[in-house]
mmCIF file of C-alpha atoms in Angstrom:
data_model
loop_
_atom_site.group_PDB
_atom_site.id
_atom_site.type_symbol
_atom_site.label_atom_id
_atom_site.label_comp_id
_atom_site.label_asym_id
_atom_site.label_seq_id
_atom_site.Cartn_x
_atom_site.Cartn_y
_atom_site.Cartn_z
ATOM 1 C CA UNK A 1 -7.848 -4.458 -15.286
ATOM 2 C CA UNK A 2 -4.926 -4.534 -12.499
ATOM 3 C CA UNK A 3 -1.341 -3.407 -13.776
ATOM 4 C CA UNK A 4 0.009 -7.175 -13.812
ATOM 5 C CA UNK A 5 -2.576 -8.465 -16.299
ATOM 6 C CA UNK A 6 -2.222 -5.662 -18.254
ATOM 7 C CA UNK A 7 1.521 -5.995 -18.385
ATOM 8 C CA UNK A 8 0.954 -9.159 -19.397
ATOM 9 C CA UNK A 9 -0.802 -8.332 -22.434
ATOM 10 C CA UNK A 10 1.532 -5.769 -23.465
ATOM 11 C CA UNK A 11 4.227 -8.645 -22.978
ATOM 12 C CA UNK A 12 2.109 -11.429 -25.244
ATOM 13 C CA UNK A 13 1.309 -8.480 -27.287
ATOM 14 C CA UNK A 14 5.124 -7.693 -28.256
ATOM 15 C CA UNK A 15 5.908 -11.269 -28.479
ATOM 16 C CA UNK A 16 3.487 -11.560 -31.686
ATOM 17 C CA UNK A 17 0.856 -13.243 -30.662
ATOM 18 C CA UNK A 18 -2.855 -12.004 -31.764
ATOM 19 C CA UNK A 19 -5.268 -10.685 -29.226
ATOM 20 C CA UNK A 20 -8.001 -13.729 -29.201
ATOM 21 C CA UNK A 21 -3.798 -16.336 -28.096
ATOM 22 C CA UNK A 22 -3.834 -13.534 -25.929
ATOM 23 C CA UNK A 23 -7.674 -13.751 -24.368
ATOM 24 C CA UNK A 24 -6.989 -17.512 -24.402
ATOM 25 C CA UNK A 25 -3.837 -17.923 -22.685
ATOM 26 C CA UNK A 26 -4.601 -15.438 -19.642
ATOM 27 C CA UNK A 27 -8.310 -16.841 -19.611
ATOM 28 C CA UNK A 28 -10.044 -12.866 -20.126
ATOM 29 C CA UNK A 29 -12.581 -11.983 -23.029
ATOM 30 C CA UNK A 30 -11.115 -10.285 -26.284
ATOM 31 C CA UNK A 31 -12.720 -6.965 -25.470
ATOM 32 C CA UNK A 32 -10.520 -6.904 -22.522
ATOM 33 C CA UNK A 33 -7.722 -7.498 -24.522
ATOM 34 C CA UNK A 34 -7.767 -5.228 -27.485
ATOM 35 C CA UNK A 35 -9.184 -2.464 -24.847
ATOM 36 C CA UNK A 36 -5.444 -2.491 -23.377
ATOM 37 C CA UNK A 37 -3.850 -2.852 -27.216
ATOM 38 C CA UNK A 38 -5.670 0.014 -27.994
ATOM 39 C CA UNK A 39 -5.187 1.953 -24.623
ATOM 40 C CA UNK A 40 -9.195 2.748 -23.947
ATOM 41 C CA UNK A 41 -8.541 0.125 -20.813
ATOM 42 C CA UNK A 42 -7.980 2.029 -17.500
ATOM 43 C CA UNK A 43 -5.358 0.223 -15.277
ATOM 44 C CA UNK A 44 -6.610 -0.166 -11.844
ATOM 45 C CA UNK A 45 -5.165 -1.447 -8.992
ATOM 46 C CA UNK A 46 -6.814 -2.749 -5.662
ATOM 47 C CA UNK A 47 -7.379 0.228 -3.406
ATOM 48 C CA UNK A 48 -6.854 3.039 -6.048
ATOM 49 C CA UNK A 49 -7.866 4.127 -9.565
ATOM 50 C CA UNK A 50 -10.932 4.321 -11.494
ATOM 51 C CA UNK A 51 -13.591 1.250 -11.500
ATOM 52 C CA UNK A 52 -13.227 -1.019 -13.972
ATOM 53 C CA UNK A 53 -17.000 -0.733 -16.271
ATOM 54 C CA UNK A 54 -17.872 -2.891 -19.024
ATOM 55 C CA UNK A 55 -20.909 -2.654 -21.160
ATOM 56 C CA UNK A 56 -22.912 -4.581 -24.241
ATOM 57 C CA UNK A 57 -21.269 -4.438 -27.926
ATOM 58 C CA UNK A 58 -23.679 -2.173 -29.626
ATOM 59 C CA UNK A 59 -24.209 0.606 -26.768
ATOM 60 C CA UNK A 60 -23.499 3.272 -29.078
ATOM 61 C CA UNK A 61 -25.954 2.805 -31.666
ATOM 62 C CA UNK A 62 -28.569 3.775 -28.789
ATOM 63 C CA UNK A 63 -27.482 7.681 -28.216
ATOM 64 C CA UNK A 64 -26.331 10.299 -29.782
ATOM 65 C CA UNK A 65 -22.261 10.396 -29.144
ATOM 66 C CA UNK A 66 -22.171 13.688 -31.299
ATOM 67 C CA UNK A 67 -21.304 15.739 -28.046
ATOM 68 C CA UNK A 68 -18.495 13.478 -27.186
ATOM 69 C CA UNK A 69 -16.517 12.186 -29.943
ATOM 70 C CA UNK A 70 -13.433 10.433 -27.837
ATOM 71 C CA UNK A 71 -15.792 7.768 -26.939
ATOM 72 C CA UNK A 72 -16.953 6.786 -30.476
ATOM 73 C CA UNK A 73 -14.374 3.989 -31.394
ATOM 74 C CA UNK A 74 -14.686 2.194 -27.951
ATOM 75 C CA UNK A 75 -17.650 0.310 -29.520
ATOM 76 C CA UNK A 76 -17.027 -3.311 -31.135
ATOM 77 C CA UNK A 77 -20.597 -3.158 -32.699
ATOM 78 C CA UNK A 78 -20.587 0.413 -33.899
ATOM 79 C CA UNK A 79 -19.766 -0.218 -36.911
ATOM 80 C CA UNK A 80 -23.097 -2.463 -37.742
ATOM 81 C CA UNK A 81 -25.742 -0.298 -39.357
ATOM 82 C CA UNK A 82 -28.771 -1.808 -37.658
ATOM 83 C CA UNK A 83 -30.177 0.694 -35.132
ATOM 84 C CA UNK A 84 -30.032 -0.027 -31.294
ATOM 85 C CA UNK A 85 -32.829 -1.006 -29.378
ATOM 86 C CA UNK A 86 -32.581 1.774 -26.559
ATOM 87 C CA UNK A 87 -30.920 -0.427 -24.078
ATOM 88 C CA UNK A 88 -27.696 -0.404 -22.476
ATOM 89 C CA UNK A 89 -26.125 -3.003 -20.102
ATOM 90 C CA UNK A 90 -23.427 -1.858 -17.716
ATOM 91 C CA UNK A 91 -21.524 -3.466 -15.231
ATOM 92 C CA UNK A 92 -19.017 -1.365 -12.680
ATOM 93 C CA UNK A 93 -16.034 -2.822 -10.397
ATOM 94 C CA UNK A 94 -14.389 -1.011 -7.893
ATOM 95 C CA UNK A 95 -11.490 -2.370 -5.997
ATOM 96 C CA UNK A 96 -11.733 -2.117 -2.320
ATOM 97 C CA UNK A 97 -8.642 -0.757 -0.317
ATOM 98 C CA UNK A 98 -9.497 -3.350 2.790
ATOM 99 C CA UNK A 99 -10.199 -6.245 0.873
ATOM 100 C CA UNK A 100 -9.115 -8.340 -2.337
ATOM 101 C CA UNK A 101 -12.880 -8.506 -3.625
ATOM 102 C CA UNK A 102 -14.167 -5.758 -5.713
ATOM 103 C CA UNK A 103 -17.196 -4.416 -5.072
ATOM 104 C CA UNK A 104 -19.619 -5.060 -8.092
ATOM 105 C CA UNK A 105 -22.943 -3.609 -9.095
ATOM 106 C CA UNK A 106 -24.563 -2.882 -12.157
ATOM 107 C CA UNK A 107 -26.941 -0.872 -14.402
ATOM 108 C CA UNK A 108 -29.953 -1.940 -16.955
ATOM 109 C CA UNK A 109 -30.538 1.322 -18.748
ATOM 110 C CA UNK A 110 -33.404 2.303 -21.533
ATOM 111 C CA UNK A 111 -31.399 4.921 -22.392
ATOM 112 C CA UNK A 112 -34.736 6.311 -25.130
ATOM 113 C CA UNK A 113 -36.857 7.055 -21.754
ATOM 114 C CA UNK A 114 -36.805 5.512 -18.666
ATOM 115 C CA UNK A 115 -33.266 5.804 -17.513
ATOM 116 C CA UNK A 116 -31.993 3.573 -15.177
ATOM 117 C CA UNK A 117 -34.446 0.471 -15.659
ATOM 118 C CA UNK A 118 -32.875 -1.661 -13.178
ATOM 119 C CA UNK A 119 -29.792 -1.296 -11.000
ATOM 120 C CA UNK A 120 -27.878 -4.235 -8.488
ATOM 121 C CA UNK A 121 -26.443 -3.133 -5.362
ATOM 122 C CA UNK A 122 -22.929 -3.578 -4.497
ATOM 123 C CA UNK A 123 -21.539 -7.103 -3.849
ATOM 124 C CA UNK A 124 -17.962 -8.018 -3.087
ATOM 125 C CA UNK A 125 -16.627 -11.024 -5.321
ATOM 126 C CA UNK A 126 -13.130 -11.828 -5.696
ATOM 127 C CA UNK A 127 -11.528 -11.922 -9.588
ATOM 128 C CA UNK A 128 -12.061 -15.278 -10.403
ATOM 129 C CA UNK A 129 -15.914 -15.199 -9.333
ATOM 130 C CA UNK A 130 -16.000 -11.508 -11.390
ATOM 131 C CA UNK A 131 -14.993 -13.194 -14.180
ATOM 132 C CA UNK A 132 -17.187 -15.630 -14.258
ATOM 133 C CA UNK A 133 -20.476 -12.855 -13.215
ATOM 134 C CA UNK A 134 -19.187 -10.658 -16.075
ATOM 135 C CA UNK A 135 -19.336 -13.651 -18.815
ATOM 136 C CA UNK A 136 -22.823 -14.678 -17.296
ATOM 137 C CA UNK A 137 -24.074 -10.975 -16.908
ATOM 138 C CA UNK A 138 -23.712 -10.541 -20.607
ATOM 139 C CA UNK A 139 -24.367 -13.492 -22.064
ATOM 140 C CA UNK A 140 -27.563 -12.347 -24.030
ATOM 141 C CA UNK A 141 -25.189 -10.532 -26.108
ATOM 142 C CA UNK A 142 -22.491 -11.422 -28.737
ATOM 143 C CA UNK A 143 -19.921 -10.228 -26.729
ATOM 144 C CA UNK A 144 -19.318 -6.444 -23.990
ATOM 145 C CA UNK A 145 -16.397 -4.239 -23.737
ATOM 146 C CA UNK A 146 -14.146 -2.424 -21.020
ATOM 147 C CA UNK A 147 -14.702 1.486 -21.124
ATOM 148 C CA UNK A 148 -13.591 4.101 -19.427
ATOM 149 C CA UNK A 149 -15.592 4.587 -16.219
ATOM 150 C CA UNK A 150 -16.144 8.588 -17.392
ATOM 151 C CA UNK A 151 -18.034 7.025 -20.155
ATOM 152 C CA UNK A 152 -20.051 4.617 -17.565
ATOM 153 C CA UNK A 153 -20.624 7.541 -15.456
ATOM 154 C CA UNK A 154 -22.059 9.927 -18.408
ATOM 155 C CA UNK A 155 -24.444 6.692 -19.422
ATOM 156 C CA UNK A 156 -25.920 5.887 -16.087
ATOM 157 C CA UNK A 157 -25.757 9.423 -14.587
ATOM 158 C CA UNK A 158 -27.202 10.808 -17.897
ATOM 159 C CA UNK A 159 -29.803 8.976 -18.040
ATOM 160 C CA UNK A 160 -31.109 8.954 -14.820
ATOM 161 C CA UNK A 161 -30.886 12.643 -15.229
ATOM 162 C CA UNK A 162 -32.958 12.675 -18.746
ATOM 163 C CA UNK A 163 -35.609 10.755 -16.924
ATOM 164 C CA UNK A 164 -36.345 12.535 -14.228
ATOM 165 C CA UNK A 165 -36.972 14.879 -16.747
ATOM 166 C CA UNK A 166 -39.517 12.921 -18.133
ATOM 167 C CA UNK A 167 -40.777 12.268 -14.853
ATOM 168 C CA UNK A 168 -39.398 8.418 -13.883
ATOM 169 C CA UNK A 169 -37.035 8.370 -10.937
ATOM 170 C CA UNK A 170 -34.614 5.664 -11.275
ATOM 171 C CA UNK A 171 -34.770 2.208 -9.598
ATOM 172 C CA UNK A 172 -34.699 1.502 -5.746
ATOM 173 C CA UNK A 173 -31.346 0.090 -5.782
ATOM 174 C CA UNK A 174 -29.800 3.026 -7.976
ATOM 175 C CA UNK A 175 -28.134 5.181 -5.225
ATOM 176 C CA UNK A 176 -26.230 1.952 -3.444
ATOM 177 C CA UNK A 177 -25.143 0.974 -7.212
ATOM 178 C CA UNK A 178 -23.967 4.483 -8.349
ATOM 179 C CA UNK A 179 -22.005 4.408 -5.230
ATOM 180 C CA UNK A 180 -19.773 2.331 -6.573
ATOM 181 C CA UNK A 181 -19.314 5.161 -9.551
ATOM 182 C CA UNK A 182 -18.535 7.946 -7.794
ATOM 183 C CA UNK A 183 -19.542 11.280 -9.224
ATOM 184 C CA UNK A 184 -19.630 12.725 -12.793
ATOM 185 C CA UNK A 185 -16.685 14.895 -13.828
ATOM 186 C CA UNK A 186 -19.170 17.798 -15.184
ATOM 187 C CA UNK A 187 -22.195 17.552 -17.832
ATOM 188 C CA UNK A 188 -23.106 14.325 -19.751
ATOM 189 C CA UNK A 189 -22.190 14.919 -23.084
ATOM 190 C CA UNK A 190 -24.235 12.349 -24.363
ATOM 191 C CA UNK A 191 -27.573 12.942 -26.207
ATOM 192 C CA UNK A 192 -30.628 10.493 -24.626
ATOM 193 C CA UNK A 193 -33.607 9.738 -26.473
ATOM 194 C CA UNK A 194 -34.117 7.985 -29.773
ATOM 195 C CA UNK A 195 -32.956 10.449 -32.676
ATOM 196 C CA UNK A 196 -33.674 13.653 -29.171
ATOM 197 C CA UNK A 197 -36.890 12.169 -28.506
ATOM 198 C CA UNK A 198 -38.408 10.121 -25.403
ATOM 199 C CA UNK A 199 -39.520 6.624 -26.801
#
């Protein structure tokens, strides 16, 4: 999220109003908003900083977070008992430094076995059109959040990894979409497989 929208929650934010007047009056979802209340939104501004990831409600019933407990309250559907189904949705934007567009790609993960099920190359859109993609990308679910893109990295990186272990290279497109990632910090905390196991 760039610095001026997030300034502008912050400003809504102090003036009293709740997060969903906020969503409503700057036209972004509710994740995006209580992701800045609750500082687990990066700031990033065109040409510089992190990419801006999103990914399904519900990611984190699908690993094991046990390794890495600082990313175990940025899930909105964590707290529903029902066990995930092994799938993660992720989508990545990374401002450009010679253009306004960002350049978007994104991930369809089976984070149980076969890593990185599907992955879309890099395609510039400007904000408004992002918008629009993100809300459309995820509509088969009740609703996605903004994480850090260390966490993004960990899911899509870490599971490609605990694949190829299983012997499943990722998809064609995966090396022009991680591209838009950049590299993992160090090792993927995250545990892959349903309860350890391939499934």
């Amino acid at each position: 999220m760039d610095e001026q929208l997030v300034a502008q929650v912050q400003n809504l934010d102090q003036q009293g109003r709740s997060a969903k007047a906020i969503a409503r009056t700057l036209g972004v979802g509710l994740a995006d908003v209580v992701g800045v209340l609750n500082g687990a939104v990066e700031v990033a501004a065109p040409g510089r900083g992190e990419p801006r990831c999103w990914v399904n409600a519900g990611w984190s019933r699908s690993v094991d977070l046990e390794g890495a407990p600082q990313w175990t309250g940025l899930d909105s559907g964590a707290c529903d008992a029902e066990e995930g189904q092994g799938l993660v949705t992720v989508l990545v934007a990374a401002d450009s430094t010679r253009s306004t567009k960002a350049q978007v790609a994104g991930f369809l993960l089976d984070v149980w076995c076969l890593g990185v099920k599907n992955a879309l190359p890099p395609e510039p859109m400007s904000p408004s059109r992002l918008n629009a993609y993100r809300q459309a990308y995820f509509s088969a679910y009740e609703k996605h959040v903004q994480v850090p893109a260390e966490l993004v990295r960990a899911l899509v990186f870490g599971a490609a990894a605990y694949a190829h272990e299983l012997g499943f290279d990722p998809e064609a497109d995966f090396e022009a979409a991680a591209a838009v990632l950049g590299e993992p910090a160090g090792p993927c905390p995250i545990r892959f497989g349903r309860n350890g196991k391939p499934f």
